[in-house]
């Protein structure tokens, strides 16, 4: 983390796991044990149907709410889809874009992620853009090239004054939901490389202001070590964000003096 130059953001990614009727209970449990988040912004990203309950329940906890996807069109005949304006209207502040599960199971492409980033920024949402390599790519030694391509495509056409609002989440695919975390050094290295890509595109001042998270089996045990890396400014947390005690412990790790 480097709190002088950029925000630390701890974001939960509930994926397809929490029922709308369970949201209030989760928030109450978290409220009882959650440390004061003096140094970090805390976010819960939830399925669309959970969002109204989440916005209401997390308001007193000063936790922002995010969606897990959006449609790239402003409005119209797109049955089953949800627009950026709808999310904003509910009080949603963040949106996860290009998560590897969406790239893998729903055919999301770098170009599609870019269109969603532009739409999210236009609406005033903060996109959390996910990038990450597969195990094969890591073994082939092409991790950094692959990630640079994903970052450059996601940010294509994003002006410098808006890129400061983008959060990048580095999530090695082999570490997601597997219990295999990247070592702090591996994660730190890729996050530094991501900052270098942003520096190439936008210059040093912008690059140092962008929040870069690590995600992939981050938990209450490994969070402090990962967050101690200078270029890791937070986490995108799946499994551990469903358990109030674990999520609270990660928030505490991000708020150590
Ligand atoms: P995980 O998920 O923490 O369960 O590995 C992270 C993510 O997919 O965002």
mmCIF file with all atom_site columns, C-alpha atoms and ligand atoms in Angstrom, residues 13 15 99 101 171 175-178 215-218 236-240, ligand 1:
data_model
loop_
_atom_site.group_PDB
_atom_site.id
_atom_site.type_symbol
_atom_site.label_atom_id
_atom_site.label_alt_id
_atom_site.label_comp_id
_atom_site.label_asym_id
_atom_site.label_entity_id
_atom_site.label_seq_id
_atom_site.pdbx_PDB_ins_code
_atom_site.Cartn_x
_atom_site.Cartn_y
_atom_site.Cartn_z
_atom_site.occupancy
_atom_site.B_iso_or_equiv
_atom_site.pdbx_formal_charge
_atom_site.auth_seq_id
_atom_site.auth_comp_id
_atom_site.auth_asym_id
_atom_site.auth_atom_id
_atom_site.pdbx_PDB_model_num
ATOM   1  C CA . UNK A 1 13  ? -17.032 -10.076 -4.424  1.00 0.00 ? 13  UNK A CA 1
ATOM   2  C CA . UNK A 1 15  ? -20.407 -13.709 -6.831  1.00 0.00 ? 15  UNK A CA 1
ATOM   3  C CA . UNK A 1 99  ? -13.854 -10.786 -13.993 1.00 0.00 ? 99  UNK A CA 1
ATOM   4  C CA . UNK A 1 101 ? -15.355 -15.947 -14.593 1.00 0.00 ? 101 UNK A CA 1
ATOM   5  C CA . UNK A 1 171 ? -6.347  -11.761 -10.130 1.00 0.00 ? 171 UNK A CA 1
ATOM   6  C CA . UNK A 1 175 ? -5.440  -18.462 -7.535  1.00 0.00 ? 175 UNK A CA 1
ATOM   7  C CA . UNK A 1 176 ? -9.188  -17.736 -7.693  1.00 0.00 ? 176 UNK A CA 1
ATOM   8  C CA . UNK A 1 177 ? -11.240 -19.927 -5.396  1.00 0.00 ? 177 UNK A CA 1
ATOM   9  C CA . UNK A 1 178 ? -8.469  -22.509 -5.273  1.00 0.00 ? 178 UNK A CA 1
ATOM   10 C CA . UNK A 1 215 ? -7.401  -10.931 -5.690  1.00 0.00 ? 215 UNK A CA 1
ATOM   11 C CA . UNK A 1 216 ? -7.277  -14.716 -5.564  1.00 0.00 ? 216 UNK A CA 1
ATOM   12 C CA . UNK A 1 217 ? -7.713  -16.588 -2.297  1.00 0.00 ? 217 UNK A CA 1
ATOM   13 C CA . UNK A 1 218 ? -6.933  -13.488 -0.248  1.00 0.00 ? 218 UNK A CA 1
ATOM   14 C CA . UNK A 1 236 ? -10.800 -8.162  -4.260  1.00 0.00 ? 236 UNK A CA 1
ATOM   15 C CA . UNK A 1 237 ? -12.022 -10.915 -2.012  1.00 0.00 ? 237 UNK A CA 1
ATOM   16 C CA . UNK A 1 238 ? -14.352 -13.736 -2.997  1.00 0.00 ? 238 UNK A CA 1
ATOM   17 C CA . UNK A 1 239 ? -14.800 -16.603 -0.527  1.00 0.00 ? 239 UNK A CA 1
ATOM   18 C CA . UNK A 1 240 ? -13.560 -14.739 2.550   1.00 0.00 ? 240 UNK A CA 1
HETATM 19 P P1 . LIG B 2 .   ? -11.523 -15.818 -4.120  1.00 0.00 ? 1   LIG B P1 1
HETATM 20 O O1 . LIG B 2 .   ? -12.164 -14.967 -5.322  1.00 0.00 ? 1   LIG B O1 1
HETATM 21 O O2 . LIG B 2 .   ? -11.115 -14.831 -3.058  1.00 0.00 ? 1   LIG B O2 1
HETATM 22 O O3 . LIG B 2 .   ? -12.630 -16.727 -3.659  1.00 0.00 ? 1   LIG B O3 1
HETATM 23 O O4 . LIG B 2 .   ? -10.352 -16.557 -4.670  1.00 0.00 ? 1   LIG B O4 1
HETATM 24 C C1 . LIG B 2 .   ? -11.605 -13.752 -5.722  1.00 0.00 ? 1   LIG B C1 1
HETATM 25 C C2 . LIG B 2 .   ? -12.338 -13.215 -6.928  1.00 0.00 ? 1   LIG B C2 1
HETATM 26 O O5 . LIG B 2 .   ? -12.690 -14.004 -7.815  1.00 0.00 ? 1   LIG B O5 1
HETATM 27 O O6 . LIG B 2 .   ? -12.601 -12.003 -7.034  1.00 0.00 ? 1   LIG B O6 1
#
